[in-house]
Tab-separated table of C-alpha atoms in Angstrom:
chain	number	residue	atom	x	y	z
A	24	MET	CA	-18.481	-35.304	75.891
A	25	THR	CA	-21.294	-37.755	77.250
A	26	LEU	CA	-24.301	-37.673	75.810
A	27	GLY	CA	-27.242	-38.499	77.598
A	28	VAL	CA	-28.569	-40.382	74.638
A	29	ARG	CA	-30.960	-43.784	74.180
A	30	VAL	CA	-31.661	-44.930	70.858
A	31	PRO	CA	-34.989	-46.920	70.677
A	32	ARG	CA	-34.776	-50.561	69.046
A	33	GLU	CA	-36.615	-49.693	66.542
A	34	LEU	CA	-34.225	-47.331	65.229
A	35	SER	CA	-32.165	-49.833	64.692
A	36	ALA	CA	-31.722	-50.533	61.046
A	37	ARG	CA	-32.553	-54.131	60.441
A	38	VAL	CA	-31.804	-54.315	56.587
A	39	PRO	CA	-29.471	-52.066	54.082
A	40	ALA	CA	-31.791	-50.139	51.520
A	41	GLU	CA	-32.526	-51.721	49.109
A	42	GLN	CA	-33.715	-54.421	50.880
A	43	ARG	CA	-36.641	-52.151	52.158
A	44	GLY	CA	-38.745	-52.296	49.242
A	45	PRO	CA	-38.913	-52.654	45.957
A	46	GLY	CA	-36.951	-50.237	43.385
A	47	LEU	CA	-34.133	-48.740	45.991
A	48	ASP	CA	-30.725	-48.605	46.347
A	49	ARG	CA	-27.873	-47.711	48.491
A	50	ASP	CA	-28.389	-44.129	48.236
A	51	ALA	CA	-32.238	-44.575	50.134
A	52	VAL	CA	-31.449	-43.285	53.395
A	53	ARG	CA	-31.639	-39.502	54.939
A	54	LEU	CA	-29.089	-37.785	55.091
A	55	LEU	CA	-29.178	-34.646	58.619
A	56	VAL	CA	-27.138	-32.030	57.403
A	57	SER	CA	-25.680	-29.737	60.239
A	58	ARG	CA	-23.929	-26.834	59.538
A	59	GLY	CA	-23.131	-24.940	63.307
A	60	ALA	CA	-26.130	-24.628	65.076
A	61	GLU	CA	-28.684	-24.995	61.898
A	62	VAL	CA	-29.881	-28.634	61.110
A	63	ALA	CA	-31.268	-29.555	57.620
A	64	HIS	CA	-33.268	-32.637	56.631
A	65	HIS	CA	-32.588	-34.053	53.207
A	66	THR	CA	-32.426	-37.809	51.137
A	67	PHE	CA	-28.911	-38.965	50.514
A	68	ALA	CA	-29.588	-38.538	46.559
A	69	GLU	CA	-29.512	-34.919	47.545
A	70	LEU	CA	-26.205	-34.613	48.154
A	71	PRO	CA	-24.782	-33.082	44.544
A	72	GLY	CA	-26.985	-30.332	45.493
A	73	LEU	CA	-25.609	-29.657	48.761
A	74	VAL	CA	-21.567	-29.676	47.716
A	75	ARG	CA	-19.749	-27.262	45.755
A	76	ALA	CA	-16.736	-27.561	43.234
A	77	GLY	CA	-13.187	-28.059	43.962
A	78	ASP	CA	-14.584	-29.902	47.665
A	79	VAL	CA	-12.688	-33.086	47.377
A	80	PHE	CA	-14.242	-36.506	49.861
A	81	VAL	CA	-11.990	-38.212	51.378
A	82	VAL	CA	-12.707	-41.904	51.089
A	83	ASN	CA	-11.548	-45.392	52.873
A	84	THR	CA	-10.682	-47.733	50.303
A	85	SER	CA	-10.208	-50.991	52.947
A	86	ALA	CA	-11.857	-53.795	52.113
A	87	THR	CA	-14.058	-55.570	54.620
A	88	LEU	CA	-13.258	-59.284	55.821
A	89	ALA	CA	-15.836	-62.029	56.289
A	90	ALA	CA	-13.872	-61.781	59.322
A	91	ALA	CA	-16.074	-63.956	61.693
A	92	VAL	CA	-15.253	-68.112	62.376
A	93	ASP	CA	-16.562	-70.566	64.807
A	94	GLY	CA	-14.608	-72.467	66.651
A	95	ARG	CA	-14.449	-74.324	69.994
A	96	SER	CA	-12.501	-73.428	73.671
A	97	GLY	CA	-12.481	-77.004	74.967
A	98	HIS	CA	-16.005	-78.130	74.666
A	99	ALA	CA	-17.179	-74.486	74.782
A	100	ARG	CA	-18.666	-73.386	71.359
A	101	VAL	CA	-16.780	-69.613	70.806
A	102	VAL	CA	-17.505	-66.884	67.176
A	103	VAL	CA	-13.356	-65.527	67.015
A	104	HIS	CA	-13.708	-61.839	65.788
A	105	PHE	CA	-10.950	-61.457	63.718
A	106	SER	CA	-9.133	-57.439	64.518
A	107	THR	CA	-6.230	-56.719	63.445
A	108	ARG	CA	-2.710	-58.382	61.919
A	109	GLY	CA	0.264	-57.407	63.407
A	110	ASP	CA	3.889	-56.923	61.585
A	111	ASP	CA	4.982	-60.384	63.397
A	112	GLY	CA	2.208	-62.521	62.208
A	113	ARG	CA	-0.015	-62.217	65.115
A	114	TRP	CA	-3.464	-60.967	64.709
A	115	ALA	CA	-6.157	-59.434	67.242
A	116	VAL	CA	-8.622	-61.783	67.540
A	117	GLU	CA	-12.151	-60.579	70.350
A	118	LEU	CA	-13.391	-64.314	71.481
A	119	ARG	CA	-17.321	-63.694	72.053
A	120	GLU	CA	-19.944	-66.601	72.557
A	121	PRO	CA	-23.074	-67.159	70.421
A	122	ASP	CA	-26.062	-65.933	71.469
A	123	GLY	CA	-28.784	-68.726	69.953
A	124	ARG	CA	-30.055	-66.216	68.029
A	125	GLY	CA	-27.219	-66.037	64.577
A	126	THR	CA	-25.658	-63.450	66.490
A	127	THR	CA	-23.381	-63.355	69.847
A	128	ARG	CA	-22.724	-61.798	72.824
A	129	ALA	CA	-19.676	-60.553	74.655
A	130	ARG	CA	-17.179	-62.628	77.308
A	131	ALA	CA	-14.428	-62.359	79.107
A	132	GLY	CA	-10.968	-62.594	77.255
A	133	GLY	CA	-8.104	-64.586	78.073
A	134	PRO	CA	-6.161	-66.103	80.411
A	135	ALA	CA	-3.037	-66.102	78.145
A	136	GLY	CA	-2.231	-69.594	77.021
A	137	ARG	CA	-6.238	-70.389	75.732
A	138	GLU	CA	-6.803	-72.339	72.207
A	139	VAL	CA	-9.112	-72.261	70.282
A	140	CYS	CA	-9.793	-74.912	67.748
A	141	LEU	CA	-10.693	-73.712	64.083
A	142	PRO	CA	-11.769	-75.474	60.831
A	143	GLY	CA	-9.282	-76.362	58.805
A	144	GLY	CA	-6.935	-77.305	61.377
A	145	VAL	CA	-6.110	-73.312	62.416
A	146	ARG	CA	-5.730	-72.735	65.883
A	147	LEU	CA	-4.912	-69.985	68.244
A	148	VAL	CA	-3.281	-69.644	71.102
A	149	LEU	CA	-4.050	-66.664	73.271
A	150	GLU	CA	-0.878	-64.540	74.297
A	151	GLU	CA	-1.336	-61.584	75.761
A	152	PRO	CA	-4.195	-58.500	75.764
A	153	VAL	CA	-3.598	-55.696	72.898
A	154	SER	CA	-4.346	-53.418	75.572
A	155	ALA	CA	-3.661	-52.953	79.386
A	156	ARG	CA	-6.960	-51.127	79.768
A	157	SER	CA	-9.174	-53.613	78.765
A	158	GLU	CA	-8.871	-57.481	78.081
A	159	ARG	CA	-11.367	-58.521	75.146
A	160	LEU	CA	-8.470	-58.339	72.661
A	161	TRP	CA	-5.567	-60.241	72.410
A	162	TRP	CA	-2.940	-61.129	70.395
A	163	ALA	CA	-3.260	-64.763	69.258
A	164	ARG	CA	-0.728	-66.865	67.751
A	165	VAL	CA	-1.532	-68.711	65.124
A	166	SER	CA	-0.478	-72.208	63.353
A	167	GLY	CA	-1.887	-73.745	60.891
A	168	PRO	CA	-2.914	-72.757	57.038
A	169	GLY	CA	-2.701	-68.623	56.764
A	170	ILE	CA	-5.927	-66.529	58.586
A	171	PRO	CA	-7.117	-64.845	55.003
A	172	GLY	CA	-7.918	-68.085	53.659
A	173	LEU	CA	-9.794	-69.130	56.630
A	174	LEU	CA	-12.087	-66.624	56.665
A	175	ARG	CA	-12.815	-66.373	52.637
A	176	GLU	CA	-13.293	-70.187	53.103
A	177	TYR	CA	-14.931	-70.475	56.267
A	178	GLY	CA	-15.629	-66.830	57.389
A	179	ARG	CA	-18.652	-64.119	57.838
A	180	PRO	CA	-19.235	-60.720	58.112
A	181	ILE	CA	-19.607	-59.865	61.889
A	182	ARG	CA	-23.234	-58.913	62.324
A	183	TYR	CA	-24.455	-57.564	65.145
A	184	ALA	CA	-28.105	-58.441	67.376
A	185	TYR	CA	-30.282	-55.041	65.943
A	186	THR	CA	-29.729	-56.647	62.378
A	187	GLU	CA	-32.470	-58.550	61.117
A	188	ARG	CA	-29.793	-62.005	59.392
A	189	ASP	CA	-26.742	-62.935	58.385
A	190	GLN	CA	-25.888	-60.958	55.046
A	191	PRO	CA	-23.363	-61.972	51.969
A	192	LEU	CA	-20.629	-60.696	52.079
A	193	SER	CA	-21.288	-57.879	49.090
A	194	VAL	CA	-23.412	-56.570	51.450
A	195	TYR	CA	-20.868	-55.010	53.796
A	196	GLN	CA	-18.542	-53.550	51.037
A	197	THR	CA	-18.410	-50.108	50.014
A	198	VAL	CA	-18.267	-48.508	46.327
A	199	PHE	CA	-15.754	-47.516	47.394
A	200	ALA	CA	-13.606	-50.865	48.483
A	201	LEU	CA	-10.892	-52.353	46.939
A	202	PRO	CA	-9.009	-55.927	47.536
A	203	SER	CA	-5.504	-55.570	49.463
A	204	ALA	CA	-2.278	-58.134	48.695
A	205	ASP	CA	-2.474	-59.387	51.448
A	206	GLY	CA	-5.811	-59.542	52.580
A	207	ALA	CA	-5.356	-56.955	54.267
A	208	GLY	CA	-8.775	-55.758	54.940
A	209	SER	CA	-11.102	-54.221	58.225
A	210	ALA	CA	-12.498	-56.348	60.406
A	211	GLU	CA	-16.342	-54.162	60.600
A	212	MET	CA	-17.454	-51.816	57.334
A	213	PRO	CA	-16.401	-48.446	57.365
A	214	SER	CA	-19.968	-47.682	57.029
A	215	ALA	CA	-20.100	-44.502	56.604
A	216	GLY	CA	-19.291	-45.154	52.304
A	217	ARG	CA	-21.897	-47.190	52.201
A	218	PRO	CA	-25.092	-45.387	50.597
A	219	PHE	CA	-22.741	-44.408	47.914
A	220	THR	CA	-23.619	-45.875	44.630
A	221	ALA	CA	-21.302	-45.169	41.388
A	222	ARG	CA	-24.156	-43.511	39.779
A	223	LEU	CA	-23.784	-41.029	42.432
A	224	VAL	CA	-19.752	-40.978	42.434
A	225	ALA	CA	-20.228	-40.181	38.622
A	226	GLU	CA	-22.449	-37.162	39.407
A	227	LEU	CA	-20.328	-35.850	42.387
A	228	VAL	CA	-17.983	-35.883	39.622
A	229	ARG	CA	-19.886	-33.992	36.880
A	230	ARG	CA	-20.143	-31.176	39.823
A	231	GLY	CA	-16.831	-31.057	40.286
A	232	VAL	CA	-16.169	-32.671	43.410
A	233	ARG	CA	-13.034	-34.803	43.738
A	234	PHE	CA	-11.978	-38.190	45.651
A	235	ALA	CA	-9.175	-39.161	47.565
A	236	PRO	CA	-8.852	-42.377	48.014
A	237	VAL	CA	-7.152	-43.183	51.445
A	238	THR	CA	-7.116	-46.348	53.135
A	239	LEU	CA	-7.482	-47.632	57.495
A	240	HIS	CA	-8.664	-51.034	58.204
A	241	ALA	CA	-10.325	-50.519	60.827
A	242	GLY	CA	-10.385	-53.532	63.784
A	243	VAL	CA	-14.114	-54.598	65.463
A	244	ALA	CA	-16.544	-51.435	66.866
A	245	SER	CA	-14.977	-50.625	70.479
A	246	ALA	CA	-19.339	-49.286	71.629
A	247	GLU	CA	-19.444	-51.834	74.541
A	248	ALA	CA	-17.023	-51.520	76.111
A	249	HIS	CA	-16.368	-47.957	75.326
A	250	GLU	CA	-12.589	-48.288	74.988
A	251	PRO	CA	-10.375	-45.940	72.830
A	252	PRO	CA	-9.766	-46.651	69.298
A	253	TYR	CA	-6.826	-48.979	68.724
A	254	PRO	CA	-3.384	-48.974	66.873
A	255	GLU	CA	-4.614	-49.259	63.154
A	256	ARG	CA	-2.713	-49.713	59.806
A	257	PHE	CA	-3.412	-46.588	57.136
A	258	THR	CA	-2.461	-44.934	54.349
A	259	VAL	CA	-2.879	-41.258	52.693
A	260	PRO	CA	-0.731	-42.328	49.228
A	261	LYS	CA	0.907	-39.130	47.409
A	262	ALA	CA	-1.359	-38.378	44.423
A	263	SER	CA	-4.515	-38.223	47.578
A	264	ALA	CA	-2.554	-36.084	50.439
A	265	ARG	CA	-2.165	-33.468	46.744
A	266	LEU	CA	-5.200	-33.748	46.208
A	267	ILE	CA	-5.713	-32.878	49.565
A	268	GLU	CA	-3.449	-30.048	49.423
A	269	GLU	CA	-5.191	-28.486	46.669
A	270	ALA	CA	-8.832	-28.218	47.698
A	271	ARG	CA	-7.023	-26.496	51.271
A	272	ALA	CA	-5.228	-24.230	48.893
A	273	GLY	CA	-7.819	-23.189	46.482
A	274	GLY	CA	-10.661	-22.259	49.087
A	275	GLY	CA	-12.804	-26.108	48.521
A	276	ARG	CA	-13.500	-27.871	51.689
A	277	VAL	CA	-12.114	-31.745	52.715
A	278	VAL	CA	-14.289	-33.622	53.816
A	279	ALA	CA	-13.681	-37.142	55.086
A	280	VAL	CA	-16.182	-39.937	55.190
A	281	GLY	CA	-16.583	-41.798	57.671
A	282	THR	CA	-13.861	-41.400	60.856
A	283	THR	CA	-11.882	-43.646	58.980
A	284	ALA	CA	-10.771	-40.872	57.157
A	285	VAL	CA	-10.116	-38.487	59.020
A	286	ARG	CA	-8.576	-40.789	61.617
A	287	ALA	CA	-6.391	-41.595	58.093
A	288	VAL	CA	-6.060	-37.987	57.027
A	289	GLU	CA	-5.020	-36.205	60.724
A	290	SER	CA	-2.230	-38.870	60.810
A	291	ALA	CA	-0.064	-38.154	58.003
A	292	VAL	CA	0.035	-34.032	59.036
A	293	ASP	CA	3.236	-32.962	59.331
A	294	ALA	CA	4.647	-30.281	62.017
A	295	ALA	CA	3.633	-27.921	59.791
A	296	GLY	CA	-0.133	-28.877	59.036
A	297	VAL	CA	0.466	-30.132	55.469
A	298	VAL	CA	-1.320	-33.543	55.004
A	299	ARG	CA	2.158	-35.814	53.200
A	300	ALA	CA	1.689	-39.371	52.337
A	301	ARG	CA	2.578	-41.561	54.701
A	302	ALA	CA	1.499	-45.260	55.576
A	303	GLY	CA	2.327	-47.181	58.672
A	304	TRP	CA	0.049	-47.432	62.508
A	305	THR	CA	-1.638	-45.210	63.939
A	306	ASP	CA	-2.659	-44.852	67.596
A	307	LEU	CA	-4.220	-41.615	66.945
A	308	VAL	CA	-7.208	-40.005	69.240
A	309	VAL	CA	-8.587	-36.992	67.425
A	310	THR	CA	-10.153	-35.345	70.303
A	311	PRO	CA	-11.828	-31.460	70.100
A	312	GLU	CA	-8.358	-30.497	72.299
A	313	ARG	CA	-5.834	-31.833	69.679
A	314	GLY	CA	-8.401	-30.390	66.845
A	315	VAL	CA	-8.457	-30.938	62.976
A	316	ARG	CA	-5.944	-29.892	61.197
A	317	ALA	CA	-6.983	-30.575	57.639
A	318	VAL	CA	-10.356	-32.001	57.632
A	319	ASP	CA	-13.121	-29.360	57.246
A	320	GLY	CA	-16.222	-32.057	57.454
A	321	LEU	CA	-17.590	-34.683	57.959
A	322	LEU	CA	-19.826	-37.705	56.605
A	323	THR	CA	-20.781	-39.916	58.984
A	324	GLY	CA	-23.583	-42.990	60.346
A	325	LEU	CA	-25.862	-42.628	62.784
A	326	HIS	CA	-23.917	-44.572	65.621
A	327	GLU	CA	-24.029	-45.323	69.530
A	328	PRO	CA	-23.097	-42.228	71.419
A	329	GLU	CA	-20.033	-44.099	72.209
A	330	ALA	CA	-16.952	-41.614	73.275
A	331	SER	CA	-14.068	-41.539	70.811
A	332	HIS	CA	-16.694	-41.532	68.117
A	333	LEU	CA	-18.055	-38.421	69.924
A	334	LEU	CA	-15.665	-36.973	70.455
A	335	MET	CA	-14.542	-37.289	67.287
A	336	LEU	CA	-17.447	-35.688	66.788
A	337	GLU	CA	-17.278	-32.339	68.421
A	338	ALA	CA	-13.465	-32.013	67.236
A	339	VAL	CA	-15.027	-31.423	63.671
A	340	ALA	CA	-18.403	-29.857	64.078
A	341	GLY	CA	-18.464	-27.958	67.646
A	342	ARG	CA	-20.095	-29.302	71.245
A	343	GLU	CA	-23.096	-27.597	69.671
A	344	ALA	CA	-24.071	-29.132	66.499
A	345	VAL	CA	-22.850	-32.443	67.668
A	346	GLU	CA	-25.417	-32.200	70.766
A	347	ARG	CA	-28.680	-30.019	67.841
A	348	GLY	CA	-27.685	-33.116	65.863
A	349	TYR	CA	-27.822	-36.244	67.609
A	350	ALA	CA	-31.628	-34.017	68.932
A	351	ALA	CA	-32.252	-34.195	65.669
A	352	ALA	CA	-31.663	-37.688	64.509
A	353	LEU	CA	-34.073	-39.158	66.977
A	354	GLN	CA	-36.721	-36.248	66.648
A	355	GLY	CA	-36.806	-36.879	63.153
A	356	ARG	CA	-36.767	-41.388	63.968
A	357	TYR	CA	-33.428	-41.021	62.066
A	358	LEU	CA	-31.928	-45.196	61.899
A	359	TRP	CA	-28.553	-45.772	63.044
A	360	HIS	CA	-26.437	-48.431	62.968
A	361	GLU	CA	-24.135	-49.322	59.187
A	362	PHE	CA	-27.178	-50.118	57.639
A	363	GLY	CA	-28.679	-46.914	58.099
A	364	ASP	CA	-29.154	-43.005	57.714
A	365	VAL	CA	-26.459	-40.629	57.700
A	366	HIS	CA	-25.273	-37.307	58.762
A	367	LEU	CA	-23.083	-34.629	56.846
A	368	VAL	CA	-21.434	-32.248	58.995
A	369	LEU	CA	-20.663	-28.817	56.799
A	370	PRO	CA	-18.455	-25.965	58.234
C-alpha cells in the first residue's frame, strides 16, 4: 500500500506537548478517532470516554535507551545508533554522519572490517549487514567495556532533524517503561504510549479498562529506507495473554498501543488463534493478507507513510479507514512524529 502523502515541515512536532505552554502535560495532544469510514476529532484527555469497561490496552514496557554515541572511524566523525543486541553478543548498529545542527544524516554502512572507536575504550568492528536487502544496519563485534554502561555514560537519545533541540532521556520514556535487568531496551521510544499520564491511566482503570503489558525492544526506525521491520526481541507474559483472551471471550476490545505492541501480540498467537505466553525473536510483518488475529484496535502516532507501517494499519483498520485518517490528519493540521498527535483506530 502506498499513499501520496507529503507532510509539511510545519506539521512536525518539534518539542513535547508539555513544553508547548504552561500547565500542559503529556496528554495535551489531539486524538483522531477512526471507526470504519467515520472520523472524529478529540483530545487525548477525552480517551476514557471513548472506551468501554472490559476493553484491554496492550502496552509496550520497553524502556528507551540513550542509543546515540559519538565516535570516530579513521579521521571521520560518526554517530553510532545502537539498534539491537544479538544473542551472540554482537550489536546491530547504524553509522550516521553529524549534520552540524545537532542531529545526523544517513551515510553508507560498511565495509566489513571497518573499525569505530567510541568513548571509554570501546571499539566496534563491522562484520556483516543485518539484512541482505540493505547495508544500512550492520552486525558489529564489540570489544572493551559493555555497551549498556557505555550508553548510560556517553549516550543520548536518538534525535531527528525535525525536532528543535536535544531532550533528556526522561522525555523519551513512556509511563509504562520498565528497566530491563540486562540493560536491553528500545533504540527509539515506543511513542504511541507517550501521551499517557499516571492520572489518565488511573481514570481508565477506574472505568474498567485493563492493561496488558508486553515487551518488544524496538530497533531504529526504517522510514528513511522503507525497509521491512527487522527481527526484534519480544515477551508476552502469561498474565497478559490471559487478560487478552478474557477480553476476547467477554466481548471486550483488544487495543494495541503502538505498532510494537501489535507485533508482539500477533507473534504470540498460536495455530488455533489463541494468544499464548511467548518470548524470543519475531520477524513477523503484519500485512493485510496475513491480517490480525488478536488485535481489534490500534492507538498509533502519526508518522511518515512508510510501507510496513501502512500495511499494519491497513491490516487492522482497512484501506479506506487509513486513507481517510491520513487525509483528515493533514486537513486538520495534526502534528506528526514522536512528540505529535495520535490516531485511535476502533472497530
